Amino acid sequence: MDHLRLNLFLFFLLFSFSYGETVIKLKRYIETEKSDLNLSQIADIKTENKRFLEFLSGINVVKNLKPGKKITLTKEDIKNILKKNYVDPNSVKITGDRITLKRKEVIISRQTLEEKVKEYLNKKYKNIYIQSIDLNLKPFKSSSEYTIKIKERSKTSSRLYLTAFIIWKDKKKKINISVKYRQMVNAPVPKKDLLRGQIIKEEDIEIKKVPAQRGIITNKEVLLGAVVRTTLKKGKPVKPSMIIPDYPVKRRNYVKVIYDRNGIKIEITGIALENGIKGQIIKVKNQSTGKILPCKVIGKDTVLYVGGL
């Protein structure tokens, strides 16, 4: 691979005529978990030539830095590294006198694993809210870089059961994990705090994903025109007890009942037996016959008969 990079770079030198100014600005201090570092990781590189930038960025400057160890690279060290990679140090501008590098001790903790679990679940499931993650892991040091692989074992309506494999060198650690979650749903929520007595308007609410919970309002029409009973907090889902709905059809009121089937349209008068919002199916009593009719609320004091013949 190094020979291929070198050959490509030499080809680039032979057939590129305009390099522009190249500046390598050394950073002052880096703390990293990596054992090997390239030039682009310890310095900001600027050059007009993209191929030259790619070559410089990939030059290895540190190999096998041990956990907890600290080293310093000077400007002269960088010049020597450039020479070894067939780059004339005089053709570039190096700023900064030195950089100190420290490799962090690799500590694998509960937090480390929780972050990986969240990353895995957020990628796999777009509509869940993680409530808690249960796992048993005592922090331990690793003398080398590691990988974490996560496998899903099973899933219920409220829990996910996972297994995590922590792998380093020739070792492997297995951790069983239980995740409690809620499904996310789309629901209308206030764009700002709404105070008691306010009438809720279209511009006051927006649709957002929120954790599913019993009793929250998911139909925007329920909120529109309703009066706030208790203060509604910005971004929080609303429950029916928090508002006084503006029902277009109110219980015990007279309503117009429309029958519209197969080109036949009939209107009669009925009495609403329950409150209803637009789109809701309610019971209406035929004023003439006393028969109970299932009807859909379609407007102010207006319903559509939806039962059978």
XYZ file of C-alpha atoms in Angstrom:
309
model
C 0.000 0.000 0.000
C 2.872 2.414 0.857
C 4.530 1.657 -2.504
C 1.255 2.400 -4.288
C 0.879 5.741 -2.479
C 4.476 6.631 -3.312
C 4.047 5.754 -6.980
C 0.894 7.825 -7.198
C 2.633 10.743 -5.522
C 5.632 10.572 -7.855
C 3.229 10.495 -10.811
C 1.504 13.527 -9.337
C 4.861 15.347 -9.004
C 5.781 14.642 -12.607
C 2.499 15.777 -14.149
C 1.317 18.557 -11.811
C 2.806 21.960 -12.467
C 0.987 24.227 -9.992
C 1.045 23.304 -6.331
C 0.312 26.679 -4.769
C 1.387 27.461 -1.211
C 1.200 24.574 1.238
C 0.920 25.295 4.968
C 1.135 22.681 7.731
C -0.060 24.177 11.024
C 0.855 21.973 13.990
C -1.708 21.665 16.758
C -0.415 22.243 20.296
C -1.877 19.263 22.146
C -3.856 16.156 21.264
C -5.270 13.485 23.542
C -6.385 10.444 21.602
C -7.452 6.813 21.964
C -5.632 5.840 18.757
C -2.201 4.206 18.693
C -1.331 5.341 15.141
C -1.722 8.907 13.886
C -1.424 10.537 10.471
C -0.291 14.070 9.691
C -3.873 15.303 9.180
C -4.683 14.278 12.764
C -1.938 16.381 14.348
C -1.976 19.373 11.989
C -4.234 21.534 9.838
C -3.058 21.270 6.237
C -3.859 23.844 3.564
C -2.897 23.534 -0.091
C -4.558 24.327 -3.388
C -3.730 20.913 -4.817
C -6.206 18.255 -3.664
C -3.948 15.320 -4.598
C -1.046 16.768 -2.658
C -3.388 17.355 0.307
C -4.528 13.729 0.170
C -0.921 12.491 0.096
C 0.211 14.692 2.999
C -2.857 13.813 5.091
C -2.074 10.099 4.886
C 1.556 10.331 6.020
C 1.998 8.340 9.226
C 3.700 10.323 12.008
C 3.184 8.100 15.084
C 3.072 4.330 15.419
C 2.194 2.159 18.411
C 1.706 4.919 20.983
C 1.045 3.088 24.244
C -1.947 3.882 26.489
C -1.086 6.584 29.040
C 2.132 7.550 27.177
C 2.963 11.105 26.094
C 5.358 12.221 23.341
C 6.347 15.529 21.749
C 7.030 16.110 18.060
C 8.978 19.216 17.036
C 8.973 21.085 13.762
C 12.271 19.362 12.925
C 10.677 15.957 13.544
C 7.946 16.813 11.041
C 10.538 17.929 8.478
C 12.370 14.613 8.859
C 9.111 12.684 8.437
C 8.370 14.662 5.258
C 11.850 13.837 3.894
C 11.296 10.132 4.517
C 8.111 10.434 2.457
C 9.915 12.168 -0.440
C 8.552 15.624 0.306
C 11.001 18.522 0.304
C 10.438 20.336 3.665
C 11.492 23.604 2.001
C 8.529 23.367 -0.396
C 6.039 23.680 2.469
C 5.536 26.125 5.306
C 5.345 24.587 8.796
C 3.921 26.719 11.598
C 3.995 25.870 15.292
C 7.164 24.748 17.093
C 5.936 21.482 18.553
C 2.937 19.293 19.361
C 2.392 17.110 22.427
C 0.509 13.860 21.955
C -0.975 11.735 24.692
C -2.783 8.475 24.295
C -5.662 8.066 26.707
C -5.806 5.006 28.859
C -8.447 2.814 27.271
C -11.113 2.395 29.951
C -14.240 0.515 28.986
C -17.048 1.583 31.297
C -20.806 1.348 31.633
C -21.095 4.766 29.971
C -18.991 3.548 27.029
C -21.353 0.632 26.472
C -24.517 2.702 26.988
C -23.400 5.126 24.267
C -22.855 2.237 21.869
C -26.287 0.814 22.690
C -27.952 4.179 22.027
C -26.041 4.540 18.767
C -27.129 1.047 17.683
C -30.805 1.570 18.594
C -31.073 5.079 17.129
C -29.766 3.726 13.850
C -32.050 0.674 13.787
C -35.241 2.154 15.259
C -36.322 5.656 14.235
C -39.444 5.852 16.401
C -38.492 4.798 19.908
C -37.637 6.713 23.070
C -35.101 5.029 25.370
C -36.220 5.227 29.009
C -33.505 3.160 30.680
C -30.638 0.777 29.931
C -29.951 -2.038 32.394
C -26.540 -3.714 32.244
C -23.851 -4.939 34.617
C -20.297 -3.859 33.754
C -17.431 -2.895 36.043
C -14.966 -0.480 34.376
C -11.773 -2.130 33.136
C -8.665 -1.082 31.224
C -7.767 -2.431 27.820
C -4.141 -2.470 26.678
C -5.232 -2.169 23.044
C -7.944 -0.725 20.844
C -11.262 -2.542 21.015
C -14.523 -3.006 19.167
C -18.057 -3.430 20.481
C -20.577 -5.504 18.575
C -24.230 -5.534 19.566
C -26.769 -8.208 18.727
C -30.523 -8.067 19.373
C -31.945 -11.169 21.046
C -35.641 -10.319 21.360
C -38.144 -7.455 21.536
C -41.457 -6.847 23.311
C -43.794 -3.850 23.225
C -41.764 -2.121 25.955
C -38.369 -3.872 26.185
C -35.451 -4.823 23.967
C -33.036 -7.569 24.961
C -29.502 -7.239 23.570
C -26.098 -8.864 23.887
C -22.910 -6.809 23.588
C -19.545 -8.361 22.703
C -16.489 -6.326 23.728
C -13.512 -7.561 21.704
C -9.823 -6.624 22.161
C -6.685 -8.512 21.183
C -7.587 -12.179 21.606
C -10.170 -11.517 24.336
C -13.938 -11.232 24.273
C -16.385 -10.106 26.970
C -20.125 -10.820 26.738
C -22.685 -8.501 28.377
C -26.466 -9.013 28.442
C -28.510 -5.806 28.244
C -32.169 -4.922 28.815
C -33.535 -1.677 27.361
C -36.849 -0.172 28.430
C -38.365 2.002 25.716
C -41.488 3.744 24.517
C -42.764 4.007 20.981
C -42.767 7.535 19.548
C -45.973 8.977 18.052
C -46.853 12.144 16.170
C -48.862 14.490 18.360
C -49.844 18.185 18.382
C -47.884 20.162 20.979
C -47.793 23.880 21.882
C -45.132 25.981 20.163
C -44.983 28.081 23.333
C -46.501 28.046 26.824
C -50.273 28.583 26.601
C -52.028 30.098 29.609
C -55.364 29.252 31.169
C -58.293 30.796 29.292
C -56.489 31.074 25.938
C -58.230 29.804 22.816
C -55.891 27.472 20.910
C -55.272 28.547 17.311
C -53.564 26.857 14.365
C -50.422 28.978 14.801
C -50.118 27.928 18.464
C -49.410 24.253 17.779
C -47.100 22.015 15.754
C -46.808 18.288 15.147
C -43.850 16.557 16.829
C -42.733 13.056 17.722
C -43.256 12.415 21.441
C -43.039 9.288 23.620
C -46.333 7.403 23.464
C -48.310 7.528 26.679
C -51.866 6.769 27.664
C -54.436 9.481 27.133
C -52.492 12.101 25.167
C -54.236 13.886 22.319
C -52.955 12.865 18.861
C -55.649 14.545 16.747
C -54.896 18.199 16.055
C -58.580 18.963 15.485
C -59.262 18.326 19.185
C -57.020 21.236 20.164
C -58.075 23.778 17.557
C -60.575 26.213 19.069
C -60.350 24.589 22.503
C -59.933 26.683 25.661
C -56.889 26.049 27.860
C -57.962 24.744 31.281
C -54.469 24.405 32.832
C -51.235 25.913 31.505
C -49.866 23.977 28.530
C -46.069 23.746 28.385
C -44.099 24.283 25.189
C -43.369 21.012 23.367
C -45.294 18.847 25.847
C -48.177 16.580 24.752
C -51.661 17.547 25.864
C -54.256 15.431 27.703
C -58.044 15.978 27.416
C -58.250 17.112 31.057
C -56.002 20.084 30.250
C -58.443 21.700 27.806
C -62.104 22.486 27.277
C -62.688 21.309 23.691
C -64.592 23.453 21.207
C -66.948 20.701 20.081
C -68.650 21.493 16.753
C -71.350 19.085 17.914
C -72.412 19.291 21.560
C -74.365 16.765 23.601
C -78.158 17.397 23.738
C -78.000 19.936 20.877
C -80.073 19.586 17.745
C -78.018 18.572 14.688
C -78.593 18.187 10.962
C -78.243 14.530 9.966
C -77.286 13.928 6.332
C -77.969 10.646 4.548
C -76.008 10.516 1.263
C -75.991 7.158 -0.562
C -76.148 6.128 -4.202
C -77.179 9.562 -5.370
C -79.910 9.854 -2.755
C -79.462 12.695 -0.279
C -81.807 13.185 2.673
C -81.582 15.553 5.636
C -83.328 15.004 8.957
C -83.071 16.497 12.427
C -81.477 14.622 15.278
C -80.301 15.129 18.840
C -76.602 14.543 19.662
C -76.199 12.076 22.515
C -72.517 12.942 23.049
C -69.978 15.625 22.265
C -68.065 15.201 19.030
C -65.072 16.677 17.227
C -64.706 16.762 13.464
C -64.181 13.261 12.076
C -65.428 11.516 15.234
C -68.228 8.935 15.151
C -70.950 9.719 17.719
C -74.468 8.550 18.556
C -77.366 10.701 17.350
C -81.044 10.172 18.125
C -83.529 10.521 15.251
C -85.964 13.134 16.534
C -88.911 11.593 14.675
C -88.451 7.865 15.309
C -86.275 7.800 18.405
C -83.831 5.450 16.626
C -80.133 5.728 17.589
C -77.939 6.477 14.562
C -74.122 6.218 14.231
C -72.966 9.471 12.622
C -69.701 11.162 11.729
C -69.171 14.798 12.720
C -68.476 16.832 9.542
C -69.117 20.411 10.672
C -70.858 22.763 13.076
C -74.036 20.972 14.265
C -73.800 18.721 11.198
C -73.244 14.967 11.006
C -73.173 12.305 8.293
C -75.031 9.024 8.790
C -72.541 6.143 8.486
C -74.639 3.138 9.556
C -76.208 0.432 7.424
C -79.502 0.619 5.559
